[in-house]
mmCIF file of C-alpha atoms in Angstrom:
data_model
loop_
_atom_site.group_PDB
_atom_site.id
_atom_site.type_symbol
_atom_site.label_atom_id
_atom_site.label_comp_id
_atom_site.label_asym_id
_atom_site.label_seq_id
_atom_site.Cartn_x
_atom_site.Cartn_y
_atom_site.Cartn_z
ATOM 1 C CA UNK L 1 -25.798 4.228 -1.787
ATOM 2 C CA UNK L 2 -28.041 7.249 -1.701
ATOM 3 C CA UNK L 3 -26.643 10.710 -2.298
ATOM 4 C CA UNK L 4 -27.824 14.159 -3.212
ATOM 5 C CA UNK L 5 -27.704 15.332 -6.822
ATOM 6 C CA UNK L 6 -25.091 17.888 -5.748
ATOM 7 C CA UNK L 7 -22.640 15.197 -4.629
ATOM 8 C CA UNK L 8 -23.402 13.033 -7.678
ATOM 9 C CA UNK L 9 -22.638 15.933 -10.035
ATOM 10 C CA UNK L 10 -19.439 16.720 -8.146
ATOM 11 C CA UNK L 11 -18.250 13.111 -8.419
ATOM 12 C CA UNK L 12 -18.896 13.021 -12.178
ATOM 13 C CA UNK L 13 -17.225 16.428 -12.586
ATOM 14 C CA UNK L 14 -14.089 15.295 -10.727
ATOM 15 C CA UNK L 15 -13.962 12.064 -12.748
ATOM 16 C CA UNK L 16 -14.386 13.950 -16.031
ATOM 17 C CA UNK L 17 -11.575 16.367 -15.148
ATOM 18 C CA UNK L 18 -9.356 13.440 -14.201
ATOM 19 C CA UNK L 19 -10.021 11.705 -17.526
ATOM 20 C CA UNK L 20 -9.183 14.826 -19.540
ATOM 21 C CA UNK L 21 -5.803 15.117 -17.832
ATOM 22 C CA UNK L 22 -5.022 11.396 -18.083
ATOM 23 C CA UNK L 23 -6.108 11.020 -21.715
ATOM 24 C CA UNK L 24 -4.633 14.378 -22.817
ATOM 25 C CA UNK L 25 -7.831 15.667 -24.416
ATOM 26 C CA UNK L 26 -9.479 18.788 -22.998
ATOM 27 C CA UNK L 27 -13.182 19.559 -23.265
ATOM 28 C CA UNK L 28 -13.669 23.183 -24.312
ATOM 29 C CA UNK L 29 -16.877 25.179 -24.547
ATOM 30 C CA UNK L 30 -16.911 24.931 -28.344
ATOM 31 C CA UNK L 31 -14.925 21.788 -29.051
ATOM 32 C CA UNK L 32 -11.935 19.752 -27.937
ATOM 33 C CA UNK L 33 -8.166 20.139 -28.085
ATOM 34 C CA UNK L 34 -5.412 17.639 -27.407
ATOM 35 C CA UNK L 35 -2.957 18.395 -24.627
ATOM 36 C CA UNK L 36 0.622 17.936 -25.822
ATOM 37 C CA UNK L 37 3.717 17.384 -23.673
ATOM 38 C CA UNK L 38 6.362 18.296 -26.256
ATOM 39 C CA UNK L 39 6.392 21.478 -28.302
ATOM 40 C CA UNK L 40 6.995 19.556 -31.540
ATOM 41 C CA UNK L 41 3.891 17.365 -31.112
ATOM 42 C CA UNK L 42 0.898 17.761 -33.428
ATOM 43 C CA UNK L 43 -1.857 20.090 -32.173
ATOM 44 C CA UNK L 44 -5.438 19.195 -33.110
ATOM 45 C CA UNK L 45 -8.571 21.224 -32.488
ATOM 46 C CA UNK L 46 -11.806 19.262 -32.894
ATOM 47 C CA UNK L 47 -15.413 20.404 -33.030
ATOM 48 C CA UNK L 48 -18.818 19.433 -34.387
ATOM 49 C CA UNK L 49 -19.974 21.394 -37.420
ATOM 50 C CA UNK L 50 -23.049 21.275 -39.646
ATOM 51 C CA UNK L 51 -22.075 19.569 -42.892
ATOM 52 C CA UNK L 52 -23.895 17.855 -45.756
ATOM 53 C CA UNK L 53 -22.451 14.379 -46.153
ATOM 54 C CA UNK L 54 -23.477 10.856 -47.082
ATOM 55 C CA UNK L 55 -26.894 10.515 -48.721
ATOM 56 C CA UNK L 56 -28.418 13.312 -46.667
ATOM 57 C CA UNK L 57 -29.375 16.561 -48.397
ATOM 58 C CA UNK L 58 -29.622 18.475 -45.116
ATOM 59 C CA UNK L 59 -26.738 19.655 -42.903
ATOM 60 C CA UNK L 60 -25.944 17.297 -40.018
ATOM 61 C CA UNK L 61 -23.456 17.371 -37.157
ATOM 62 C CA UNK L 62 -20.069 16.028 -38.175
ATOM 63 C CA UNK L 63 -16.858 15.804 -36.182
ATOM 64 C CA UNK L 64 -14.271 17.997 -37.910
ATOM 65 C CA UNK L 65 -10.578 17.731 -37.025
ATOM 66 C CA UNK L 66 -8.282 20.715 -37.581
ATOM 67 C CA UNK L 67 -4.505 20.753 -37.429
ATOM 68 C CA UNK L 68 -2.781 23.902 -36.162
ATOM 69 C CA UNK L 69 -0.347 25.180 -38.801
ATOM 70 C CA UNK L 70 0.197 28.830 -37.873
ATOM 71 C CA UNK L 71 3.408 29.392 -35.862
ATOM 72 C CA UNK L 72 1.779 32.258 -34.012
ATOM 73 C CA UNK L 73 -1.161 30.056 -33.039
ATOM 74 C CA UNK L 74 1.212 27.267 -31.986
ATOM 75 C CA UNK L 75 3.156 29.624 -29.697
ATOM 76 C CA UNK L 76 0.012 30.961 -28.026
ATOM 77 C CA UNK L 77 -1.298 27.436 -27.568
ATOM 78 C CA UNK L 78 2.030 26.242 -26.116
ATOM 79 C CA UNK L 79 2.089 29.053 -23.551
ATOM 80 C CA UNK L 80 -1.407 28.142 -22.370
ATOM 81 C CA UNK L 81 -0.944 24.360 -22.370
ATOM 82 C CA UNK L 82 2.413 24.634 -20.558
ATOM 83 C CA UNK L 83 0.674 26.552 -17.779
ATOM 84 C CA UNK L 84 -2.101 23.943 -17.728
ATOM 85 C CA UNK L 85 0.405 21.073 -17.426
ATOM 86 C CA UNK L 86 2.089 22.882 -14.516
ATOM 87 C CA UNK L 87 -1.293 23.117 -12.756
ATOM 88 C CA UNK L 88 -1.656 19.335 -13.146
ATOM 89 C CA UNK L 89 1.722 18.757 -11.448
ATOM 90 C CA UNK L 90 0.844 21.202 -8.650
ATOM 91 C CA UNK L 91 -2.449 19.393 -8.136
ATOM 92 C CA UNK L 92 -0.710 15.998 -7.963
ATOM 93 C CA UNK L 93 1.756 17.340 -5.380
ATOM 94 C CA UNK L 94 -1.078 18.679 -3.213
ATOM 95 C CA UNK L 95 -2.859 15.317 -3.380
ATOM 96 C CA UNK L 96 0.309 13.494 -2.300
ATOM 97 C CA UNK L 97 0.763 15.906 0.617
ATOM 98 C CA UNK L 98 -2.847 15.331 1.697
ATOM 99 C CA UNK L 99 -2.314 11.565 1.555
ATOM 100 C CA UNK L 100 0.757 11.868 3.794
ATOM 101 C CA UNK L 101 -1.170 13.989 6.298
ATOM 102 C CA UNK L 102 -4.046 11.490 6.336
ATOM 103 C CA UNK L 103 -1.542 8.753 7.134
ATOM 104 C CA UNK L 104 -0.230 10.886 9.998
ATOM 105 C CA UNK L 105 -3.735 11.228 11.438
ATOM 106 C CA UNK L 106 -4.017 7.437 11.686
ATOM 107 C CA UNK L 107 -0.870 7.358 13.842
ATOM 108 C CA UNK L 108 -1.738 10.444 15.923
ATOM 109 C CA UNK L 109 -3.280 10.054 19.369
ATOM 110 C CA UNK L 110 -4.179 13.499 20.742
ATOM 111 C CA UNK L 111 -7.127 15.503 19.413
ATOM 112 C CA UNK L 112 -5.008 18.656 19.389
ATOM 113 C CA UNK L 113 -2.512 17.127 16.960
ATOM 114 C CA UNK L 114 -5.307 15.734 14.793
ATOM 115 C CA UNK L 115 -6.971 19.158 14.528
ATOM 116 C CA UNK L 116 -3.636 20.738 13.576
ATOM 117 C CA UNK L 117 -3.175 18.188 10.778
ATOM 118 C CA UNK L 118 -6.766 18.719 9.610
ATOM 119 C CA UNK L 119 -6.085 22.457 9.337
ATOM 120 C CA UNK L 120 -3.112 21.692 7.094
ATOM 121 C CA UNK L 121 -5.281 19.428 4.954
ATOM 122 C CA UNK L 122 -7.871 22.196 4.549
ATOM 123 C CA UNK L 123 -5.134 24.509 3.261
ATOM 124 C CA UNK L 124 -4.154 21.976 0.613
ATOM 125 C CA UNK L 125 -7.809 21.446 -0.324
ATOM 126 C CA UNK L 126 -8.220 25.187 -0.775
ATOM 127 C CA UNK L 127 -5.095 25.175 -2.934
ATOM 128 C CA UNK L 128 -6.560 22.384 -5.091
ATOM 129 C CA UNK L 129 -9.755 24.407 -5.441
ATOM 130 C CA UNK L 130 -7.760 27.422 -6.669
ATOM 131 C CA UNK L 131 -5.780 25.236 -9.087
ATOM 132 C CA UNK L 132 -9.059 23.950 -10.518
ATOM 133 C CA UNK L 133 -10.223 27.526 -11.129
ATOM 134 C CA UNK L 134 -6.962 28.377 -12.881
ATOM 135 C CA UNK L 135 -7.258 25.289 -15.080
ATOM 136 C CA UNK L 136 -10.797 26.322 -16.039
ATOM 137 C CA UNK L 137 -9.574 29.817 -16.948
ATOM 138 C CA UNK L 138 -6.840 28.310 -19.111
ATOM 139 C CA UNK L 139 -9.393 26.154 -20.930
ATOM 140 C CA UNK L 140 -11.542 29.242 -21.528
ATOM 141 C CA UNK L 141 -8.513 31.015 -23.012
ATOM 142 C CA UNK L 142 -7.808 28.009 -25.235
ATOM 143 C CA UNK L 143 -11.411 28.037 -26.427
ATOM 144 C CA UNK L 144 -11.199 31.758 -27.269
ATOM 145 C CA UNK L 145 -7.879 31.195 -29.032
ATOM 146 C CA UNK L 146 -9.351 28.706 -31.500
ATOM 147 C CA UNK L 147 -12.721 30.415 -31.863
ATOM 148 C CA UNK L 148 -11.051 33.681 -32.862
ATOM 149 C CA UNK L 149 -8.508 32.030 -35.158
ATOM 150 C CA UNK L 150 -9.373 32.928 -38.754
ATOM 151 C CA UNK L 151 -6.214 31.460 -40.228
ATOM 152 C CA UNK L 152 -3.771 28.763 -39.236
ATOM 153 C CA UNK L 153 -6.252 25.880 -38.939
ATOM 154 C CA UNK L 154 -6.252 23.233 -41.684
ATOM 155 C CA UNK L 155 -9.050 20.671 -41.862
ATOM 156 C CA UNK L 156 -7.787 17.094 -41.942
ATOM 157 C CA UNK L 157 -10.178 15.377 -44.337
ATOM 158 C CA UNK L 158 -8.155 12.175 -44.625
ATOM 159 C CA UNK L 159 -6.898 11.496 -41.129
ATOM 160 C CA UNK L 160 -5.862 7.949 -40.217
ATOM 161 C CA UNK L 161 -6.231 8.566 -36.460
ATOM 162 C CA UNK L 162 -9.807 9.882 -36.694
ATOM 163 C CA UNK L 163 -11.236 6.843 -34.886
ATOM 164 C CA UNK L 164 -8.744 7.310 -32.037
ATOM 165 C CA UNK L 165 -9.931 10.878 -31.506
ATOM 166 C CA UNK L 166 -13.579 9.830 -31.684
ATOM 167 C CA UNK L 167 -12.936 7.174 -29.012
ATOM 168 C CA UNK L 168 -11.127 9.693 -26.801
ATOM 169 C CA UNK L 169 -14.005 12.163 -27.069
ATOM 170 C CA UNK L 170 -16.409 9.440 -25.950
ATOM 171 C CA UNK L 171 -14.143 8.481 -23.041
ATOM 172 C CA UNK L 172 -13.569 11.974 -21.635
ATOM 173 C CA UNK L 173 -17.280 12.842 -21.675
ATOM 174 C CA UNK L 174 -18.175 10.496 -18.813
ATOM 175 C CA UNK L 175 -21.252 12.592 -18.017
ATOM 176 C CA UNK L 176 -22.805 11.367 -21.279
ATOM 177 C CA UNK L 177 -22.039 7.655 -20.814
ATOM 178 C CA UNK L 178 -24.476 5.058 -19.460
ATOM 179 C CA UNK L 179 -23.185 3.095 -16.418
ATOM 180 C CA UNK L 180 -23.270 -0.189 -18.339
ATOM 181 C CA UNK L 181 -20.988 1.286 -21.040
ATOM 182 C CA UNK L 182 -18.272 2.556 -18.669
ATOM 183 C CA UNK L 183 -14.712 1.760 -19.735
ATOM 184 C CA UNK L 184 -11.959 0.697 -17.337
ATOM 185 C CA UNK L 185 -10.471 4.226 -17.331
ATOM 186 C CA UNK L 186 -13.869 5.790 -16.628
ATOM 187 C CA UNK L 187 -14.566 3.410 -13.763
ATOM 188 C CA UNK L 188 -11.158 4.075 -12.202
ATOM 189 C CA UNK L 189 -11.748 7.826 -12.385
ATOM 190 C CA UNK L 190 -15.216 7.481 -10.843
ATOM 191 C CA UNK L 191 -13.907 5.339 -8.012
ATOM 192 C CA UNK L 192 -11.108 7.791 -7.226
ATOM 193 C CA UNK L 193 -13.673 10.597 -7.306
ATOM 194 C CA UNK L 194 -15.755 8.716 -4.711
ATOM 195 C CA UNK L 195 -12.699 8.505 -2.472
ATOM 196 C CA UNK L 196 -11.866 12.189 -2.891
ATOM 197 C CA UNK L 197 -15.367 13.175 -1.723
ATOM 198 C CA UNK L 198 -14.477 11.499 1.613
ATOM 199 C CA UNK L 199 -17.151 8.840 1.695
ATOM 200 C CA UNK L 200 -15.191 7.078 4.407
ATOM 201 C CA UNK L 201 -16.416 9.696 6.905
ATOM 202 C CA UNK L 202 -19.877 11.254 7.413
ATOM 203 C CA UNK L 203 -20.253 13.913 4.693
ATOM 204 C CA UNK L 204 -21.708 17.360 5.244
ATOM 205 C CA UNK L 205 -24.157 16.958 2.377
ATOM 206 C CA UNK L 206 -27.298 14.811 2.467
ATOM 207 C CA UNK L 207 -25.890 11.335 1.904
ATOM 208 C CA UNK L 208 -25.834 8.117 3.874
ATOM 209 C CA UNK L 209 -22.311 7.658 5.347
ATOM 210 C CA UNK L 210 -20.864 4.248 4.592
ATOM 211 C CA UNK L 211 -17.687 2.361 5.347
ATOM 212 C CA UNK L 212 -15.062 1.347 2.818
ATOM 213 C CA UNK L 213 -16.127 -2.289 2.585
ATOM 214 C CA UNK L 214 -19.809 -1.430 2.065
ATOM 215 C CA UNK L 215 -18.919 1.123 -0.596
ATOM 216 C CA UNK L 216 -16.739 -1.346 -2.487
ATOM 217 C CA UNK L 217 -19.261 -4.190 -2.277
ATOM 218 C CA UNK L 218 -22.058 -1.925 -3.510
ATOM 219 C CA UNK L 219 -20.039 -0.567 -6.419
ATOM 220 C CA UNK L 220 -18.773 -3.964 -7.510
ATOM 221 C CA UNK L 221 -21.751 -6.242 -6.852
ATOM 222 C CA UNK L 222 -24.935 -4.154 -6.830
ATOM 223 C CA UNK L 223 -24.129 -1.626 -9.548
ATOM 224 C CA UNK L 224 -22.219 -4.227 -11.556
ATOM 225 C CA UNK L 225 -19.054 -2.205 -12.055
ATOM 226 C CA UNK L 226 -15.712 -3.853 -12.629
ATOM 227 C CA UNK L 227 -12.901 -4.135 -10.095
ATOM 228 C CA UNK L 228 -10.351 -1.346 -10.425
ATOM 229 C CA UNK L 229 -6.800 -2.121 -11.527
ATOM 230 C CA UNK L 230 -5.401 0.440 -9.109
ATOM 231 C CA UNK L 231 -3.906 -1.470 -6.189
ATOM 232 C CA UNK L 232 -4.570 1.295 -3.680
ATOM 233 C CA UNK L 233 -8.266 1.651 -4.511
ATOM 234 C CA UNK L 234 -9.351 -1.117 -2.169
ATOM 235 C CA UNK L 235 -8.924 -1.967 1.476
ATOM 236 C CA UNK L 236 -7.284 -5.173 2.729
ATOM 237 C CA UNK L 237 -8.780 -8.318 1.118
ATOM 238 C CA UNK L 238 -10.734 -10.915 3.084
ATOM 239 C CA UNK L 239 -8.246 -13.564 4.180
ATOM 240 C CA UNK L 240 -10.709 -16.389 4.794
ATOM 241 C CA UNK L 241 -13.888 -17.533 3.094
ATOM 242 C CA UNK L 242 -16.386 -19.299 5.347
ATOM 243 C CA UNK L 243 -17.632 -22.760 4.471
ATOM 244 C CA UNK L 244 -21.299 -23.523 3.891
ATOM 245 C CA UNK L 245 -21.325 -25.800 6.951
ATOM 246 C CA UNK L 246 -20.027 -22.944 9.118
ATOM 247 C CA UNK L 247 -22.778 -20.618 7.894
ATOM 248 C CA UNK L 248 -25.469 -23.209 8.624
ATOM 249 C CA UNK L 249 -23.964 -23.990 12.046
ATOM 250 C CA UNK L 250 -23.964 -20.302 13.047
ATOM 251 C CA UNK L 251 -27.543 -19.918 11.836
ATOM 252 C CA UNK L 252 -28.713 -22.831 14.018
ATOM 253 C CA UNK L 253 -26.607 -21.655 16.949
ATOM 254 C CA UNK L 254 -28.126 -18.149 16.788
ATOM 255 C CA UNK L 255 -31.607 -19.689 16.665
ATOM 256 C CA UNK L 256 -30.871 -21.614 19.888
ATOM 257 C CA UNK L 257 -29.566 -18.462 21.558
ATOM 258 C CA UNK L 258 -32.699 -16.507 20.625
ATOM 259 C CA UNK L 259 -34.957 -19.288 21.931
ATOM 260 C CA UNK L 260 -32.986 -19.377 25.212
ATOM 261 C CA UNK L 261 -32.817 -23.164 24.985
ATOM 262 C CA UNK L 262 -32.155 -25.122 28.171
ATOM 263 C CA UNK L 263 -28.821 -26.952 28.358
ATOM 264 C CA UNK L 264 -27.523 -24.582 25.700
ATOM 265 C CA UNK L 265 -24.011 -26.054 25.599
ATOM 266 C CA UNK L 266 -25.318 -29.569 24.970
ATOM 267 C CA UNK L 267 -27.768 -28.298 22.352
ATOM 268 C CA UNK L 268 -24.994 -26.473 20.493
ATOM 269 C CA UNK L 269 -22.726 -29.516 20.720
ATOM 270 C CA UNK L 270 -25.480 -31.667 19.186
ATOM 271 C CA UNK L 271 -26.142 -29.381 16.218
ATOM 272 C CA UNK L 272 -26.218 -31.473 13.054
ATOM 273 C CA UNK L 273 -26.184 -30.382 9.438
ATOM 274 C CA UNK L 274 -27.480 -32.770 6.815
ATOM 275 C CA UNK L 275 -26.631 -32.938 3.139
ATOM 276 C CA UNK L 276 -30.008 -31.557 2.094
ATOM 277 C CA UNK L 277 -29.414 -28.290 3.963
ATOM 278 C CA UNK L 278 -26.018 -27.854 2.312
ATOM 279 C CA UNK L 279 -27.549 -28.486 -1.123
ATOM 280 C CA UNK L 280 -30.363 -25.980 -0.493
ATOM 281 C CA UNK L 281 -27.973 -23.209 0.606
ATOM 282 C CA UNK L 282 -25.563 -23.926 -2.244
ATOM 283 C CA UNK L 283 -28.473 -23.808 -4.705
ATOM 284 C CA UNK L 284 -29.478 -20.362 -3.416
ATOM 285 C CA UNK L 285 -25.934 -19.104 -3.941
ATOM 286 C CA UNK L 286 -25.467 -20.712 -7.361
ATOM 287 C CA UNK L 287 -28.918 -19.535 -8.441
ATOM 288 C CA UNK L 288 -27.539 -15.997 -8.742
ATOM 289 C CA UNK L 289 -24.967 -17.060 -11.361
ATOM 290 C CA UNK L 290 -25.773 -16.407 -15.017
ATOM 291 C CA UNK L 291 -24.300 -19.393 -16.859
ATOM 292 C CA UNK L 292 -24.825 -17.626 -20.182
ATOM 293 C CA UNK L 293 -22.209 -15.078 -19.173
ATOM 294 C CA UNK L 294 -19.524 -14.803 -21.856
ATOM 295 C CA UNK L 295 -16.724 -15.154 -19.303
ATOM 296 C CA UNK L 296 -17.899 -18.647 -18.300
ATOM 297 C CA UNK L 297 -16.580 -21.670 -20.182
ATOM 298 C CA UNK L 298 -19.669 -23.786 -20.843
ATOM 299 C CA UNK L 299 -17.510 -26.819 -21.636
ATOM 300 C CA UNK L 300 -16.037 -26.637 -18.146
ATOM 301 C CA UNK L 301 -19.515 -26.412 -16.640
ATOM 302 C CA UNK L 302 -20.659 -29.434 -18.663
ATOM 303 C CA UNK L 303 -17.600 -31.444 -17.639
ATOM 304 C CA UNK L 304 -18.192 -30.587 -13.993
ATOM 305 C CA UNK L 305 -21.846 -31.630 -14.194
ATOM 306 C CA UNK L 306 -20.867 -34.882 -15.920
ATOM 307 C CA UNK L 307 -18.368 -35.637 -13.163
ATOM 308 C CA UNK L 308 -20.924 -34.996 -10.428
ATOM 309 C CA UNK L 309 -23.731 -36.928 -12.081
ATOM 310 C CA UNK L 310 -21.700 -39.927 -13.231
ATOM 311 C CA UNK L 311 -23.508 -43.188 -12.406
ATOM 312 C CA UNK L 312 -21.899 -46.588 -12.193
ATOM 313 C CA UNK L 313 -23.065 -49.452 -14.404
ATOM 314 C CA UNK L 314 -24.660 -51.240 -11.438
ATOM 315 C CA UNK L 315 -27.013 -48.378 -10.566
ATOM 316 C CA UNK L 316 -30.624 -49.489 -10.803
ATOM 317 C CA UNK L 317 -33.329 -47.868 -12.896
ATOM 318 C CA UNK L 318 -34.890 -46.674 -9.622
ATOM 319 C CA UNK L 319 -32.015 -44.185 -9.295
ATOM 320 C CA UNK L 320 -33.174 -42.474 -12.483
ATOM 321 C CA UNK L 321 -36.725 -42.248 -11.171
ATOM 322 C CA UNK L 322 -35.429 -40.616 -7.984
ATOM 323 C CA UNK L 323 -33.671 -37.931 -10.012
ATOM 324 C CA UNK L 324 -36.734 -37.445 -12.223
ATOM 325 C CA UNK L 325 -39.032 -37.098 -9.188
ATOM 326 C CA UNK L 326 -36.642 -34.585 -7.638
ATOM 327 C CA UNK L 327 -36.860 -32.326 -10.687
ATOM 328 C CA UNK L 328 -40.658 -32.633 -10.789
ATOM 329 C CA UNK L 329 -40.942 -31.604 -7.146
ATOM 330 C CA UNK L 330 -38.330 -28.840 -7.241
ATOM 331 C CA UNK L 331 -38.786 -27.059 -10.567
ATOM 332 C CA UNK L 332 -41.680 -25.625 -12.544
ATOM 333 C CA UNK L 333 -42.141 -25.647 -16.289
ATOM 334 C CA UNK L 334 -40.970 -22.017 -16.555
ATOM 335 C CA UNK L 335 -37.636 -22.904 -14.931
#
């Protein structure tokens, strides 16, 4: 899938915002702060500071975790985070309303009705845009609150949940993660971001419009990302898987059609597929499988090979030579 840098940045931005809300850790200009749901919960402000530690004699960046102790600071934080949490709920409601309207479009026949629904959707999208701006303002106010706080912050030098915070910081900063290192949560957020950009219809920006099935196949197979756990992320599954013989039959049938063969019906009826063709096609498919993959049980593979290659006691020595010759003709030393 090709897309402009503008769309790519927007997708990552949406995914990063989604992760912050889901993991309850907000990225501020000068640090991070956890987003609490109950007023009695612990408030932690986290930032990188230059410290001398370990064997180094020069200051290095170190993640410092502060706990909010001042009641005044707690109250100001609670006012801001309560407003932020309300914006999240408003955003979720707008998304649900948009989903309902999209479902209505699928059942609507007249263009007039469709345009009316699309106008309603645009209103909700504008509302979401405004909510995003308000959330950003709230995060700026939170950043100023902690940057200007001279008292009320206590450094937690021995903090048992330090690793948890470090992991969360890595997760929410999806813009700094390599594709191969994406976690399940990050992938889910990216996939939902793709959907929200409306890749199912031709976009206004410079990107190649694709259908749902192509998008999913590309994300899963070509890029190597994992399948999402969200049930509504994917379209209807393929009900039937075609057999190798069917694929070979269609290939030969299409060749006859292109050649405009005489007595086409008889020619199609006489199409034959031998074992060698099935083996060749199966080998091409299986050749893409990495048997060193950790998810593959090598004992099962060995057992399967043993079952296939089991010879009876009455087999002649010539059978071995046939197998040996096959490998000499088919494979090179590098294989």
